Short mmCIF file of C-alpha atoms in Angstrom, two decimals:
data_model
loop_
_atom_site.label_atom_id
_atom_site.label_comp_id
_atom_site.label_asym_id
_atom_site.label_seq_id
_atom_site.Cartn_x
_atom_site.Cartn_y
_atom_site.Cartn_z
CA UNK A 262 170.69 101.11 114.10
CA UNK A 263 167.39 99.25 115.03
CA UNK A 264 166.71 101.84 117.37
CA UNK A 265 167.38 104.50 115.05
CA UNK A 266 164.98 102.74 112.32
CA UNK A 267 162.43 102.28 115.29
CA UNK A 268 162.37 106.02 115.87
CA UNK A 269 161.78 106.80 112.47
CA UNK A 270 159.21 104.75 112.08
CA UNK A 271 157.13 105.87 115.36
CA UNK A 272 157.85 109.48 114.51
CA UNK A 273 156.23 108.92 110.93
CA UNK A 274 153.25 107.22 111.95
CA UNK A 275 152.96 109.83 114.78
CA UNK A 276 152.88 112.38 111.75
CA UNK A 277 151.00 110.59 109.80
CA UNK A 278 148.01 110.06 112.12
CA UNK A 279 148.42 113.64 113.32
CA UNK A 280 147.94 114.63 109.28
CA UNK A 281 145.19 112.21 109.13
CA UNK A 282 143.12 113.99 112.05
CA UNK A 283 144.06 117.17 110.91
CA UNK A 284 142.78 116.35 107.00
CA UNK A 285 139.86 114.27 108.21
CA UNK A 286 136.74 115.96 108.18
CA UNK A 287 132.99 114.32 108.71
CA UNK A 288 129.90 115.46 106.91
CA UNK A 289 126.61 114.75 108.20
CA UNK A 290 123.66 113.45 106.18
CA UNK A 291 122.01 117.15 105.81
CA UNK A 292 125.20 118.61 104.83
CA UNK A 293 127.16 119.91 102.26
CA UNK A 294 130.83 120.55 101.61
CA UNK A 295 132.06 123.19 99.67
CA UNK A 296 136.02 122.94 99.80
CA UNK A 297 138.21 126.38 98.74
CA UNK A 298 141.76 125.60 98.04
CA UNK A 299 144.10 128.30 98.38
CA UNK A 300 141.31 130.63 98.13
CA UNK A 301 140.00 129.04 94.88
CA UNK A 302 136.34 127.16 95.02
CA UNK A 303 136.34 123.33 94.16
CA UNK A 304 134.15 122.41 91.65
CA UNK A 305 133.68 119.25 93.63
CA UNK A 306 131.04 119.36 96.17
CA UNK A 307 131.97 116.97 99.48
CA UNK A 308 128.77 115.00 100.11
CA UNK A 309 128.07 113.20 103.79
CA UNK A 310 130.24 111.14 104.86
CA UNK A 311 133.77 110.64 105.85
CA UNK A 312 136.26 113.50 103.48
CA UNK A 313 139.79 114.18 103.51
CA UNK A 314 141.05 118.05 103.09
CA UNK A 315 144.48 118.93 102.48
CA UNK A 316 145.89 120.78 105.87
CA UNK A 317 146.68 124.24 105.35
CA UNK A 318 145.71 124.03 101.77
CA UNK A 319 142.20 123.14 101.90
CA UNK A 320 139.34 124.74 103.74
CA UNK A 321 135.66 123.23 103.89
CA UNK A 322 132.86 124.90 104.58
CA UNK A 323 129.79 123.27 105.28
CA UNK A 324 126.54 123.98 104.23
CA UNK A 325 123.02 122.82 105.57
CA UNK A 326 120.48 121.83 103.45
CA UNK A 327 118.03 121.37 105.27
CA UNK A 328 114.49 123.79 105.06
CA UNK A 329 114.51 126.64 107.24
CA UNK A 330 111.85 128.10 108.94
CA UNK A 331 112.92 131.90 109.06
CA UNK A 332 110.41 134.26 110.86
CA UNK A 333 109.48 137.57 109.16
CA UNK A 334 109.28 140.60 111.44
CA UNK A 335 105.56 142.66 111.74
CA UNK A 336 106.00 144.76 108.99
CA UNK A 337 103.57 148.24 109.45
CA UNK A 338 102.24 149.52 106.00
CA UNK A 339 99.48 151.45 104.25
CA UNK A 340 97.04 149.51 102.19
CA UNK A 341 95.65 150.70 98.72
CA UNK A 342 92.66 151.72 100.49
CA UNK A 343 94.17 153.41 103.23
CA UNK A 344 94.21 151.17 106.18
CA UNK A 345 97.35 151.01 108.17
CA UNK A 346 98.15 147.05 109.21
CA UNK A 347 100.78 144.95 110.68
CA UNK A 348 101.71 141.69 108.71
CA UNK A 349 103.23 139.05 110.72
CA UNK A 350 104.45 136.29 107.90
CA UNK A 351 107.21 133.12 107.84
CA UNK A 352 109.25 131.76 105.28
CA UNK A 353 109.84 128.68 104.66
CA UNK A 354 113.50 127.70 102.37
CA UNK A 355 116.03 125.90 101.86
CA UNK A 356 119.44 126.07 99.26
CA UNK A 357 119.65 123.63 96.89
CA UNK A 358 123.14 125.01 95.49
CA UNK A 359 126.22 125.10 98.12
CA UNK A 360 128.79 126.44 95.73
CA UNK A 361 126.52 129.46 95.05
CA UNK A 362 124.77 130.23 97.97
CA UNK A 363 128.47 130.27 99.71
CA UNK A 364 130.05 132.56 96.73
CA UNK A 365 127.39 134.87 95.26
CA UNK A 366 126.12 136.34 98.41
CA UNK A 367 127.55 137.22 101.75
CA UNK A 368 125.15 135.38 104.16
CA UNK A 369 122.02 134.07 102.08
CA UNK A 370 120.04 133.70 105.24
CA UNK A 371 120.39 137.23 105.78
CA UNK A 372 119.59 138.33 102.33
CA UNK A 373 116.91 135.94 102.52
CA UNK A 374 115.14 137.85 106.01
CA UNK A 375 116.08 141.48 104.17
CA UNK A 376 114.33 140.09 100.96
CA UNK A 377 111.46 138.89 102.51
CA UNK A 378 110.82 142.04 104.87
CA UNK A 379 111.07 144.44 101.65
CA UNK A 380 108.64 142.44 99.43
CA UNK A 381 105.97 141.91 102.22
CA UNK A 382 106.23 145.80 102.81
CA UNK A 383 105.36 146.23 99.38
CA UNK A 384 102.71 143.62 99.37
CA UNK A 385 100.46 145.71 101.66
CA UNK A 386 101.06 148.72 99.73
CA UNK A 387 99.55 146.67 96.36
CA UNK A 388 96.36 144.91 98.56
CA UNK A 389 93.35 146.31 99.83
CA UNK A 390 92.35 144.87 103.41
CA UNK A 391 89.55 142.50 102.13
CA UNK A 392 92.31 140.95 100.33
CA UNK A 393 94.70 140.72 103.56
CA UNK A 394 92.19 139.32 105.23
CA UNK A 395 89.98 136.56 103.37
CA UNK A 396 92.67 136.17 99.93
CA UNK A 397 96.04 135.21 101.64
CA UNK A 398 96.47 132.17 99.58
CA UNK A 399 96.66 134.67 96.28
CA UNK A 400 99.00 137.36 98.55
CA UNK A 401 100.92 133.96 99.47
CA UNK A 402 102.02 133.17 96.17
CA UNK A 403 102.88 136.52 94.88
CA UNK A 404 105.23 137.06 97.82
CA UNK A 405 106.73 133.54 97.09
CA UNK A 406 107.21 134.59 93.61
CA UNK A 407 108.68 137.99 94.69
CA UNK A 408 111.26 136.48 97.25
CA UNK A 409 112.35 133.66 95.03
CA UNK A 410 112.90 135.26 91.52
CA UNK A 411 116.63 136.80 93.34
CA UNK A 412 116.73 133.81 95.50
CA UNK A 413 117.69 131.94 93.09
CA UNK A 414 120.66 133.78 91.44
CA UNK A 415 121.99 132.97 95.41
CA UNK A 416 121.66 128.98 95.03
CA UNK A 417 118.41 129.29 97.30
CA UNK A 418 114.60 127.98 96.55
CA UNK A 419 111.79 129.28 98.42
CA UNK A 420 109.33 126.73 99.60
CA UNK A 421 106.46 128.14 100.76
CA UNK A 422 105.76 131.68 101.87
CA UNK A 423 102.81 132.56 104.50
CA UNK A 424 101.06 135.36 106.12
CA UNK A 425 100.68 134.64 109.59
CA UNK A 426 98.85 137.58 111.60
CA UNK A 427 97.30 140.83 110.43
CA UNK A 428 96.88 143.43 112.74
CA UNK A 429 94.45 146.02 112.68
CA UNK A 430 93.68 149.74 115.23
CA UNK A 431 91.07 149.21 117.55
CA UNK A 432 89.35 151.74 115.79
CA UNK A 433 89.44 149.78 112.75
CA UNK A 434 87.67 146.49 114.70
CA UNK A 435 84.98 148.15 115.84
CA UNK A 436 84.18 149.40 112.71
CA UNK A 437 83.81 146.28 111.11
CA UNK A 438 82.45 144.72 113.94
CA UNK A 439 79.03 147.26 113.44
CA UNK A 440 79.25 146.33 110.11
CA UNK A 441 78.99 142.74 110.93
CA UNK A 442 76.61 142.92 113.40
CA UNK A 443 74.35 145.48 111.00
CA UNK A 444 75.11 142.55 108.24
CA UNK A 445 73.52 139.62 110.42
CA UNK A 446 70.38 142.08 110.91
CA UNK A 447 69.88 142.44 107.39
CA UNK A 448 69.77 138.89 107.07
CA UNK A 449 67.65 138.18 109.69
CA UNK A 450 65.09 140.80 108.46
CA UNK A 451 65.30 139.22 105.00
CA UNK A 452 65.00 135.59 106.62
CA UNK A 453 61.34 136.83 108.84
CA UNK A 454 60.08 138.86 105.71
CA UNK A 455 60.53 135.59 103.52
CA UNK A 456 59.01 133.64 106.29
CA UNK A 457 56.17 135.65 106.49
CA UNK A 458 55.86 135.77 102.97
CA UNK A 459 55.60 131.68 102.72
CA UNK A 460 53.39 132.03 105.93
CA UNK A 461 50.61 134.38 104.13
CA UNK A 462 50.52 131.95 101.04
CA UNK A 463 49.85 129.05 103.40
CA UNK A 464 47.26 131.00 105.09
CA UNK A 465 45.74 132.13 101.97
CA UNK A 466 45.65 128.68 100.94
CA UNK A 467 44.00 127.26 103.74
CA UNK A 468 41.43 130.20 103.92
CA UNK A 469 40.42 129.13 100.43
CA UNK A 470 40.03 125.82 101.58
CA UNK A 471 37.51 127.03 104.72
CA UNK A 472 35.57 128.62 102.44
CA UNK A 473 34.65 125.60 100.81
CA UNK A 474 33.96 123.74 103.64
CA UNK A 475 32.14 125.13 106.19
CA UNK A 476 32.82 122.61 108.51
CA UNK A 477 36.22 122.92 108.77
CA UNK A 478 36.24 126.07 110.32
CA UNK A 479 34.19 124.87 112.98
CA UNK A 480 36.76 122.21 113.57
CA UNK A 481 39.32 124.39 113.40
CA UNK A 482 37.46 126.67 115.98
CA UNK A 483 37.45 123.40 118.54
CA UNK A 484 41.03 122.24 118.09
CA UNK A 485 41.42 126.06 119.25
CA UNK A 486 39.92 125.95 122.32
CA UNK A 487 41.42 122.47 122.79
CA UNK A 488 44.68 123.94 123.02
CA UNK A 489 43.82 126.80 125.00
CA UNK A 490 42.81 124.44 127.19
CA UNK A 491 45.25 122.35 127.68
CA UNK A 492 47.29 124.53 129.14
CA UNK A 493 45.36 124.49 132.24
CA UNK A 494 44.05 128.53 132.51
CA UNK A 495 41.51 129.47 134.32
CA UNK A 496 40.36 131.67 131.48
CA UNK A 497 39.15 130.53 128.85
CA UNK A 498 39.05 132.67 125.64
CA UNK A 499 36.33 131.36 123.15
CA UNK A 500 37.08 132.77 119.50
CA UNK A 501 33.93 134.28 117.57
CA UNK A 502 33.70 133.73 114.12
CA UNK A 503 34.04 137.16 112.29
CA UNK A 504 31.23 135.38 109.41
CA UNK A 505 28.71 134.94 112.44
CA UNK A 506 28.64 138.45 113.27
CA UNK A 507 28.65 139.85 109.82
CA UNK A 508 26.06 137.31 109.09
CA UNK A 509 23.74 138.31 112.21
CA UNK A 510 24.38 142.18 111.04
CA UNK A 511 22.66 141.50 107.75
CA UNK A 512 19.59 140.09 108.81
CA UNK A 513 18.95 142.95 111.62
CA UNK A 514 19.16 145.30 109.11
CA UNK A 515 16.23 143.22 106.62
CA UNK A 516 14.02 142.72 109.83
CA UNK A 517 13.91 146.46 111.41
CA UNK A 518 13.56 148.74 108.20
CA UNK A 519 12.07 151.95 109.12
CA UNK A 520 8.99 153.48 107.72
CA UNK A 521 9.71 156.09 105.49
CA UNK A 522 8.42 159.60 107.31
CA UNK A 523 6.01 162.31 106.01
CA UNK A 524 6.48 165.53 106.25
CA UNK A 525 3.11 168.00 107.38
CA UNK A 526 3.52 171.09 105.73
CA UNK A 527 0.83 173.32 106.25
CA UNK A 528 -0.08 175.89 104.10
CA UNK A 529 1.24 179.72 105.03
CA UNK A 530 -2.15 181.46 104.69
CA UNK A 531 -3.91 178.73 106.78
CA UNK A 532 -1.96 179.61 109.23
CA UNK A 533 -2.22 183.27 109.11
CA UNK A 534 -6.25 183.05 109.36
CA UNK A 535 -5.96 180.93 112.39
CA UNK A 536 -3.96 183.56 114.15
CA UNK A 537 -6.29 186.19 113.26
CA UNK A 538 -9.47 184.03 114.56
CA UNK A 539 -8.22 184.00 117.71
CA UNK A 540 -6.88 187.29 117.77
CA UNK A 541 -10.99 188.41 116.71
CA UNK A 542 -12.35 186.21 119.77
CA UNK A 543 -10.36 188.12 122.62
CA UNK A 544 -12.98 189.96 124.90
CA UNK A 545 -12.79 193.63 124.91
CA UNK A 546 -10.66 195.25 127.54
CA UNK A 547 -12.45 198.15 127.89
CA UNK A 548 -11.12 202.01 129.50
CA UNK A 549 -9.01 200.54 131.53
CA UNK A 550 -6.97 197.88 128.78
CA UNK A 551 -6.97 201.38 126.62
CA UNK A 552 -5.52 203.09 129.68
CA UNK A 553 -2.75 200.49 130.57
CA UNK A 554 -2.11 200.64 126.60
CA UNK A 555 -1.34 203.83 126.40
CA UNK A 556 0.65 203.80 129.49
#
């Protein structure tokens, strides 16, 4: 009989512990269990820790809750104005109900990747390239808003959305690397044209200054030729003041004024008697000047 009741006994603790380790299930601190029994969804959610299930009646399913980091494929497009990219972007989520994200939708992470794919397709299709390219925090936020208004029908919550890489045809670079480059030249154009600008008002204002002092020129004409000098040449080039030479102009031309000229006009019938005089005192050349005239 004691035998008997000693069997009993270590057959119903042996079923006992084997109901405990098949009923005992452990639920980590990140985790989430959503228990179905016979096919119909507790509304009791298991939180971490140690949680008994009823064998063969019970099934938990465990959900993480942790944020994932899901990668979002290049996705080629056409921008609004007609520039074919590649957007690179990653999204960052993480589900904040169990009971729904296991129920309403297949595989949320899944839906999630499909989701994000579609509204970062049409993304490029809405932006221009400037936009791609210098406004990403804007772009950000309307593709967090895109991908988490059905998100979170599915128990999920987007976190943070961003745009990691856009890719653009060699063609494309160059481009905008000439338009850069011819950018920078613009600027530096503008930058010497202002300089010189500043630099002919300086100038200006120290010219008027000269001018009142006619000293300072000469000192300016010596600190000159001190520099030149001190570079150790063995020419030395010895500016001449423009005012000296102007200066030495004006008073040759008040010392050597020419004496206004005369004409001689002589008379026309003057003339004509004086070639007839002469004519009258030839000598006669007799038979033989007749002769050689006729001939």
């Amino acid at each position: 009989m004691v035998e008997e009741l000693v069997a009993a006994g270590v057959t119903l603790v042996s079923a006992g512990a084997v109901y405990v380790m098949a009923a005992a299930r452990v639920v980590k601190q990140y985790e989430r269990g959503v228990v179905f029994r016979l096919g119909k969804l507790r509304s009791e959610v298991r939180g971490p820790g140690f949680t008994m299930i009823v064998p063969g009646v019970d099934k938990l399913r465990k959900v993480n809750m942790q944020i994932v980091t899901m990668p979002v494929p290049g996705q080629e497009g056409i921008t609004r104005d007609n520039v074919t990219v590649r957007v690179d972007a990653v999204v960052y989520f993480k589900v904040t109900s169990p009971a729904e994200a296991v129920v309403r939708v297949e595989d949320y992470r899944f839906a999630v990747a499909q989701m994000a794919q579609t509204s970062l397709r049409s993304i490029i299709g809405k932006s221009e390239l400037d936009d791609l390219l210098s406004n990403r925090e804007k772009l950000n936020q309307g593709l967090e808003l895109m991908i988490d208004s059905p998100a979170v029908e599915w128990g999920v919550t987007i976190d943070r959305v961003e745009i990691k890489d856009v890719s653009l045809p060699e063609t494309m670079k160059r481009s905008m690397a000439r338009q850069a480059e011819a950018d920078r030249e613009r600027r530096a154009r503008v930058i010497n044209a202002d300089a010189e600008l500043q630099a002919s008002k300086k100038l200006a204002e120290a010219a008027k200054e000269m001018s009142e002092q006619p000293a300072a020129l000469q000192l300016r004409l010596l600190q000159t030729v001190v520099a030149v000098a001190a570079e150790k040449n063995s020419t030395l080039v010895l500016p001449f003041p423009v005012e000296l030479l102007r200066f030495l102009e004006r008073a040759q031309q008040g010392g050597a004024a020419p004496a206004p000229q005369q004409p001689v006009r002589q008379p026309v019938e003057q003339s004509l008697q004086e070639q007839r005089a002469s004519l009258e005192s030839r000598p006669d050349p007799g038979p033989a000047g007749a002769n050689s005239g006729q001939d």
